[in-house]
Structures are given as structure tokens and as C-alpha cells.
Amino acid sequence: MGLIRLYSVIDGKLIPIIYRKEDLKSMSRIEMDGYVCGIVVLCEEDMAVDIEGKDLNRIRKNSDGTYSLKYFGTLKPQDLELPDLDQAYYEKNGSVTAENSFLGGGYSLFPRVNGTALDQESEFNLNFSSAGKTYTIPIRQRELTTVQTVSVEPKERDDITFQYIGNDLDGLKQETDDFEQRLYAITEGIDYVESTLGVNLVDEVTIIDYEEIYNAVTCDEGSDIWFYVRTLREEPLDELRTIAAHETLHILGDRIQCTASPGFREYFADLKGFDDFSYERFMLTLTGNALSDETESNNNVFFSFINEKNFLENMKGGHSQKNMEELFASFFHSLIFMDRLQKNLDKPVKISGARRRLSAAERRIVLDEYLRGIRILLESVSQEGESNPIAQRTRLFLRDRMEDALALRNGEENLI
């Protein structure tokens, strides 16, 4: 191979480390102070490259001369730091044609969750195979550490296991006086959703000691939540509960697949204000992806109303206008706190940067969208088979919330 570029997280910082062919000849293994969160490999010929049986992805060449790395983004040629002695080779393999759209001998692997570890073990093997021969480079790193398990009372579910990936767990605990309270707040947020529906959704929470991202995330087909360390350390306890509940609802949405239904896609397209025959609506209903910026929509009232920063007092989150997954999470979150709906209709709402009270017409629009949204979710989740207990529990929950929304809507009519 010509070059290995490891992306390592050490003390919360992303540090790329380059190993060239001559470096590797004198090494029996690669030793990392932190953990590996990405890898780029440049070989002098095409070959099979894997980490513990997981194949690396080929690096795609773009027509503008840049390269695309799956789950990482776009890099310019100079960003890859191609070996000078191999420049002619990479120039020869650098043009894009219909038959050849990959960088010859170029491979990469990055996790779906940005900044987390490629492999959870303290040592893993990077394997190169060609012509029936395999060359292996062991890589040692910081492994995933179990922090502790946390339970809430009354105990209706298994404990939540918290894990940590980084190289200074003791330092994190020392600089966070209420560290255990923060873990408990996250567990409470998860449990509030699960106990409301009577289902188990989350298995583990992983703390990622990566300072460059401020967020919490989930993945499709997963049951884990990832909290980046600054979010865990800096957010108030109530906000951590809200974030954890919101992320748990993303897992729920994935389990019942409501956002994949045609009805929910049309619902989101209508809320975004896409014209009936627009390209934006066509692509949204076909692929599920919204092409417009998350701040653009003709119906700011409903999006603003259900976002956690408006619906839940003193909270900050929610961007339901961004995509269908965010719409589902914030909308369902408001349904869990349906007892606040009437009060929220009466108080000022921040819409397009200004805080004001809703007009009578806007109040009715909000309630109509609630009824429509609940009905669409009910239709979608009803298509799930009886073998899906999460769908069954969700149906019962939505039917109750439909009755609540109908009562409020009828009350609005009586005020006219």
C-alpha cells in the first residue's frame, strides 16, 4: 500500500495521522493514544481491504476533481495528501469516465455516527488481500468502556447501560460534578416515552468524547442513543431529559416506519407548502428527502407550535421543518404532553423570529393539523402486522390522543 490515513480522536480532538509505506515496514502494529473514528487507505493497485471482515468502501471520484468518502464527505486531492512518489499513478487514475468513477486503489471507512469508533475492541486488524495473499496490520486503540447502568423507579424496564468512548473518563467525571444526575436525567427522558407507550426502545447510551460536535443522535434500525460529550456536560438536566425523549422518539419512528408511508410524506409536503406538481413534492413523495432548506415553509405556524422550544416550557430543541423524521419526533413529543395543548394555544408562540399570540384562525389550523397528523399516523401504523407489539401500543396511544384533539377542536368551534 502507499498510504494509510487514520482519523483518531484524542482528548476530544480529531487528529489525522498518516503512515506511509516506509513507516509501516518497521512497525509490527499501529498504537493509538485515542480511538480510530475513520480510515483512508491508498494502495498501488486495486485489492480487497477490510477491518475485521467489514469491507472498506471505494473512494468515488467526482467530475470536479474532488473525492467522496462515504459517511465523511468530500475532499480535495490535496486533502488526501497523496504520496509524491505515486503522483503519476494517481494522476493516471484521476480522470472520471462512465466506466471508471473510483480512485484506483483508494478505500475508506467511516462510521454512520460521526466521531464514534470504527471498532469497539482494544485491538482490531486491518487486512489487505490480493492474488490469494493477505497482509494484516493490527491496530491498538482505546476501547469502549461501560460507565454504569441506571434504572428509574418504578422499575418497569431493564436498566439503561451507559458506555463511553474516549481516553479520559475519569477527567470527565471530575469536571462534571453532577455526572450521575446527568445520566439519570437522560434515563428519565427515555423512560418517560417508553412508559407512556408501554414499550422498550432504547438498549444503550454511548457518550462520545468528541468536542467538535454538539448533538445527540440515533441511527436507523438501531436501539442506541449517542450523546456527544459537550451536550452531556453543558446542557441543563431538564434539557437532557427532553433531548433523550426526542431521540427515543426517533427510534420509535424507525420501528413503526410511519415516515415511509405515502400519507405522511404528503402531509409533510403540504406543511412545507410544496405545490402539487412541484419538483420538491415529487422528490419528497418518491424518495422521502426534502430538497428545500429546513427554514423554508409556507406553514411556519404549525412547525413552530410543535417544536420543543415552544411546546415544552423553557426548552430549546425541535426543528420539525427540517425533514419527516424531525416532524415525527417533535409532533409525537407534543402528543405525549397533550395536556399542555390547550395552554399552549393561549400563550405567545415564537414564529419567524417574533413572539405573538395565535389568531382564532391559526388556532383552528393548528388543531386541524393535529387531527390530520394523528389520523395519518394511525392509518400508517395500522398497516403494521399484529406481530409488532410496538405498533399495537402506538395505535392505542394515538386513538386516545385523537379523542383529546377532537374535544379541543370542537371547543374552538363553540367559541366562534
XYZ file of C-alpha atoms in Angstrom:
416
model
C 0.000 0.000 0.000
C 1.071 3.588 -0.496
C -0.511 5.333 2.486
C -2.783 4.810 5.496
C -4.507 7.860 6.977
C -6.107 7.190 10.374
C -8.550 9.660 11.888
C -8.106 9.419 15.632
C -9.946 11.169 18.474
C -7.546 12.063 21.295
C -8.642 14.248 24.229
C -11.803 15.171 22.332
C -9.975 16.393 19.218
C -9.935 14.878 15.731
C -6.342 14.185 14.696
C -5.417 12.689 11.308
C -2.270 10.560 11.427
C -0.512 9.421 8.244
C 1.534 6.237 7.839
C 3.401 5.732 4.574
C 4.813 2.511 3.191
C 8.267 3.098 4.633
C 6.776 3.795 8.101
C 4.816 0.556 8.133
C 7.798 -1.623 7.216
C 9.307 -1.073 10.652
C 6.077 -1.470 12.638
C 4.545 -4.679 13.953
C 1.342 -2.801 14.845
C -0.077 0.705 14.956
C -0.542 2.065 18.507
C -3.091 4.887 19.051
C -3.407 7.098 22.142
C -7.095 7.626 21.364
C -9.540 5.656 19.245
C -9.918 5.330 15.484
C -13.020 7.001 14.007
C -12.104 6.765 10.326
C -9.561 5.409 7.891
C -8.393 6.167 4.355
C -6.170 3.682 2.504
C -4.349 4.367 -0.766
C -2.918 1.279 -2.462
C -0.740 0.954 -5.528
C -3.265 -1.422 -7.069
C -6.865 -2.451 -6.544
C -7.252 -5.021 -3.771
C -9.693 -6.134 -1.081
C -9.334 -4.146 2.152
C -11.334 -4.849 5.318
C -11.434 -4.293 9.065
C -12.424 -7.481 10.886
C -14.396 -8.647 7.858
C -16.076 -5.283 7.179
C -15.055 -4.138 3.696
C -13.797 -0.617 3.184
C -15.704 1.485 0.648
C -14.120 2.576 -2.604
C -13.373 6.295 -2.854
C -15.565 7.886 -5.508
C -14.144 10.453 -7.928
C -16.306 13.447 -8.805
C -16.332 15.324 -12.097
C -14.986 18.474 -10.387
C -11.823 16.643 -9.292
C -12.870 16.087 -5.677
C -13.344 12.744 -3.927
C -16.367 11.494 -1.959
C -15.879 9.345 1.135
C -18.955 7.524 2.437
C -20.234 8.897 5.791
C -17.455 11.505 5.797
C -17.952 13.960 2.963
C -15.972 15.483 0.106
C -12.210 16.011 -0.025
C -9.928 17.774 -2.467
C -6.934 15.797 -3.839
C -4.526 17.727 -1.618
C -6.626 16.791 1.431
C -5.780 13.136 0.839
C -2.066 14.007 0.902
C -1.254 11.629 -1.933
C 2.309 10.296 -1.798
C 4.622 12.361 -4.004
C 6.331 9.283 -5.407
C 2.941 7.941 -6.536
C 1.657 11.212 -8.016
C 1.907 9.898 -11.570
C -0.092 6.820 -10.602
C -2.900 8.850 -9.065
C -2.929 11.335 -11.935
C -3.328 8.384 -14.306
C -6.265 7.129 -12.223
C -7.714 10.552 -11.556
C -9.968 11.177 -14.543
C -13.680 10.445 -14.309
C -15.362 8.374 -17.012
C -18.580 6.403 -17.156
C -16.574 3.200 -16.722
C -14.157 4.481 -14.109
C -15.670 6.628 -11.354
C -13.484 5.495 -8.443
C -9.977 6.372 -7.318
C -7.802 3.421 -8.244
C -6.611 1.671 -5.104
C -8.462 4.164 -2.890
C -10.593 2.968 0.042
C -12.160 4.455 3.153
C -14.299 3.510 6.121
C -16.139 5.880 8.465
C -18.935 5.146 10.948
C -22.506 6.332 10.368
C -22.301 8.221 13.671
C -19.642 10.855 13.087
C -16.779 10.715 15.577
C -17.513 7.334 17.130
C -15.196 4.329 16.932
C -14.857 2.132 13.847
C -14.391 -0.888 16.095
C -15.206 -1.238 19.780
C -12.349 -3.568 20.728
C -8.953 -2.507 22.047
C -7.295 -4.153 19.015
C -8.565 -4.832 15.517
C -6.966 -5.936 12.253
C -6.703 -4.024 9.000
C -6.419 -6.634 6.235
C -5.168 -6.269 2.653
C -5.856 -9.150 0.240
C -4.662 -9.609 -3.334
C -3.803 -12.610 -5.536
C -4.648 -15.042 -2.747
C -2.336 -13.401 -0.208
C -3.351 -11.387 2.864
C -1.281 -8.797 4.728
C -2.541 -7.753 8.181
C -1.780 -4.666 10.251
C -3.011 -4.833 13.885
C -4.214 -1.504 15.318
C -4.444 -0.876 19.058
C -6.714 1.859 20.420
C -8.851 2.956 23.365
C -11.767 0.544 23.674
C -15.400 1.208 24.525
C -15.853 1.392 28.311
C -19.003 0.586 30.279
C -19.657 3.514 32.618
C -22.589 2.206 34.649
C -26.189 1.076 34.435
C -29.018 3.364 35.513
C -32.588 2.494 36.473
C -35.646 4.595 37.285
C -38.478 3.917 39.700
C -40.975 2.385 39.499
C -38.835 -0.163 37.704
C -40.830 -1.172 34.617
C -37.928 -1.885 32.251
C -34.327 -3.088 32.201
C -31.604 -0.709 33.291
C -30.074 1.598 30.693
C -26.380 0.850 30.089
C -24.151 3.897 29.568
C -20.900 3.474 27.649
C -18.019 5.837 26.934
C -15.617 6.076 24.019
C -12.611 8.306 24.628
C -9.454 8.415 26.696
C -10.368 10.440 29.794
C -13.460 9.120 31.532
C -12.032 9.954 34.960
C -11.427 13.538 33.846
C -14.994 13.827 32.536
C -16.399 12.644 35.855
C -14.172 15.016 37.848
C -15.081 18.104 35.828
C -18.811 17.261 35.855
C -19.954 17.491 39.472
C -23.433 16.153 38.715
C -22.271 13.448 36.306
C -24.532 10.720 37.694
C -27.504 13.102 37.807
C -26.990 13.750 34.105
C -27.061 10.052 33.323
C -30.210 9.747 35.422
C -31.870 12.676 33.593
C -31.194 11.003 30.238
C -32.619 7.746 31.577
C -35.730 9.582 32.787
C -36.284 11.092 29.325
C -36.049 7.657 27.719
C -38.278 6.088 30.350
C -40.954 8.766 30.022
C -41.523 7.857 26.386
C -41.277 4.128 26.957
C -43.561 4.055 29.998
C -46.145 6.241 28.247
C -46.377 3.776 25.384
C -45.596 0.639 27.389
C -42.701 -0.419 25.140
C -38.913 -0.797 25.317
C -36.998 1.121 22.645
C -33.502 2.002 23.902
C -30.823 -0.506 24.951
C -27.707 1.619 25.419
C -26.478 5.206 25.525
C -22.929 5.934 24.361
C -21.040 9.086 25.370
C -18.684 10.153 22.572
C -15.732 12.192 23.831
C -15.541 14.266 20.647
C -15.657 18.008 21.253
C -16.281 19.200 17.687
C -19.934 18.095 17.553
C -22.704 19.359 19.871
C -25.600 16.966 19.467
C -27.292 13.690 20.308
C -28.190 11.208 17.553
C -29.689 7.828 16.711
C -29.378 5.554 13.672
C -31.956 3.741 11.556
C -32.504 0.135 12.614
C -30.712 0.792 15.896
C -31.677 0.891 19.561
C -28.849 3.122 20.836
C -28.537 6.838 21.511
C -25.222 8.677 21.162
C -24.558 11.800 23.238
C -21.563 13.937 22.322
C -19.646 14.914 25.420
C -20.250 18.690 25.297
C -24.002 18.137 25.095
C -23.888 15.801 28.076
C -21.659 18.173 30.045
C -23.217 21.551 29.237
C -26.986 21.133 28.836
C -29.272 21.636 31.876
C -30.811 18.489 33.342
C -34.306 19.277 32.032
C -32.926 19.786 28.529
C -31.099 16.444 28.721
C -34.427 14.771 29.566
C -36.066 16.443 26.590
C -33.225 15.557 24.208
C -33.279 11.934 25.369
C -37.048 11.721 24.876
C -36.763 13.271 21.396
C -34.069 10.792 20.355
C -36.107 7.903 21.759
C -38.973 9.038 19.536
C -36.655 8.843 16.520
C -36.170 5.175 17.379
C -39.938 4.752 17.688
C -40.442 6.348 14.265
C -37.956 3.939 12.763
C -39.629 0.928 14.401
C -43.111 1.718 13.101
C -41.960 3.165 9.751
C -44.557 5.946 9.676
C -42.280 8.352 7.818
C -42.072 5.900 4.898
C -45.847 5.979 4.326
C -47.197 7.948 1.329
C -49.724 9.694 3.576
C -47.077 11.069 5.929
C -44.932 12.211 3.019
C -47.882 14.100 1.541
C -48.585 15.564 4.972
C -45.035 16.903 5.261
C -45.125 18.219 1.666
C -48.334 20.112 2.436
C -46.876 21.597 5.620
C -43.793 22.683 3.667
C -46.062 24.409 1.171
C -44.814 22.495 -1.876
C -47.013 22.974 -4.941
C -48.974 19.949 -6.112
C -46.865 19.488 -9.242
C -43.556 20.849 -7.934
C -40.270 19.028 -8.237
C -39.829 19.328 -4.450
C -43.088 17.459 -3.783
C -42.282 14.840 -6.428
C -38.865 14.089 -4.930
C -40.198 14.104 -1.370
C -43.017 11.663 -2.080
C -40.729 9.487 -4.239
C -37.590 9.368 -2.075
C -38.614 10.801 1.296
C -35.987 13.553 1.043
C -36.893 17.228 1.315
C -34.827 19.360 -1.061
C -35.522 22.786 0.411
C -33.717 24.440 3.291
C -35.096 23.499 6.707
C -36.140 27.096 7.401
C -38.285 27.344 4.274
C -42.001 26.624 4.508
C -45.280 28.393 3.915
C -46.757 26.973 7.106
C -44.489 28.264 9.857
C -47.280 28.263 12.442
C -47.676 24.501 12.897
C -43.952 23.731 12.702
C -43.180 26.453 15.224
C -46.019 25.429 17.524
C -44.939 21.783 17.905
C -41.192 22.375 18.207
C -39.979 21.576 21.709
C -38.679 25.103 22.239
C -42.286 26.335 22.010
C -44.333 23.374 23.186
C -42.253 22.480 26.252
C -41.640 25.390 28.597
C -38.040 26.651 28.840
C -36.704 24.076 26.345
C -34.576 24.825 23.260
C -34.912 21.995 20.754
C -37.000 20.977 17.806
C -36.672 21.575 14.067
C -39.724 19.791 12.700
C -39.482 21.697 9.423
C -36.158 20.017 8.535
C -37.362 16.577 7.442
C -40.054 13.983 8.091
C -38.100 12.278 10.861
C -37.853 15.542 12.785
C -41.534 16.291 12.136
C -42.485 12.881 13.537
C -40.303 13.228 16.654
C -41.468 16.744 17.598
C -45.109 16.056 16.707
C -45.201 12.820 18.701
C -43.378 14.527 21.578
C -46.168 17.097 21.738
C -48.738 14.277 21.738
C -47.076 12.786 24.819
C -47.631 16.155 26.543
C -51.121 16.608 25.100
C -52.358 18.016 28.411
C -50.385 21.184 27.573
C -52.025 21.723 24.178
C -54.852 23.974 25.377
C -52.488 26.105 27.472
C -50.039 26.416 24.579
C -52.790 27.589 22.237
C -53.376 30.500 24.601
C -49.786 31.642 25.057
C -47.459 33.539 22.659
C -45.537 31.423 20.148
C -42.248 32.394 18.509
C -42.927 32.332 14.750
C -40.396 33.519 12.158
C -38.327 35.206 14.857
C -41.190 37.118 16.517
C -43.238 36.008 19.537
C -47.000 36.557 19.245
C -50.348 35.010 20.070
C -52.164 32.887 17.513
C -55.225 34.270 15.824
C -58.500 32.366 16.057
C -57.970 31.110 12.509
C -54.424 29.955 13.300
C -55.629 28.100 16.401
C -58.104 26.173 14.268
C -55.388 25.466 11.671
C -53.119 24.043 14.382
C -55.878 21.791 15.718
C -56.869 20.694 12.215
C -53.266 19.725 11.521
C -53.169 17.815 14.799
C -56.240 15.846 13.791
C -54.899 15.213 10.308
C -51.465 14.207 11.593
C -52.881 11.776 14.165
C -55.195 10.256 11.564
C -52.325 9.756 9.097
C -50.136 8.169 11.776
C -52.998 5.880 12.761
C -53.517 4.821 9.153
C -49.811 4.168 8.749
C -49.271 2.241 11.965
C -52.406 0.187 11.343
C -50.663 -1.317 8.330
C -48.130 -2.926 10.661
C -48.934 -6.552 11.460
C -50.272 -7.736 14.787
C -46.863 -9.287 15.428
C -45.449 -5.781 16.027
C -46.234 -5.009 19.699
C -44.775 -1.505 19.404
C -47.251 -0.708 16.621
C -50.114 -2.082 18.700
C -49.241 0.080 21.694
C -48.766 3.123 19.443
C -52.245 2.632 17.948
C -53.837 2.676 21.396
C -51.929 5.818 22.309
C -52.908 7.634 19.097
C -56.593 6.755 19.469
C -56.623 8.368 22.910
C -54.889 11.468 21.583
C -57.372 11.687 18.694
C -60.217 11.965 21.190
C -58.368 14.722 23.060
C -57.694 16.682 19.872
C -61.315 16.332 18.704
C -62.584 17.684 22.003
C -60.323 20.725 21.739
C -61.286 21.337 18.103
C -64.987 21.174 18.923
C -64.374 23.626 21.720
C -62.826 26.074 19.251
C -65.925 25.834 17.057
C -68.141 26.712 20.020
C -66.123 29.903 20.507
C -66.995 31.239 17.047
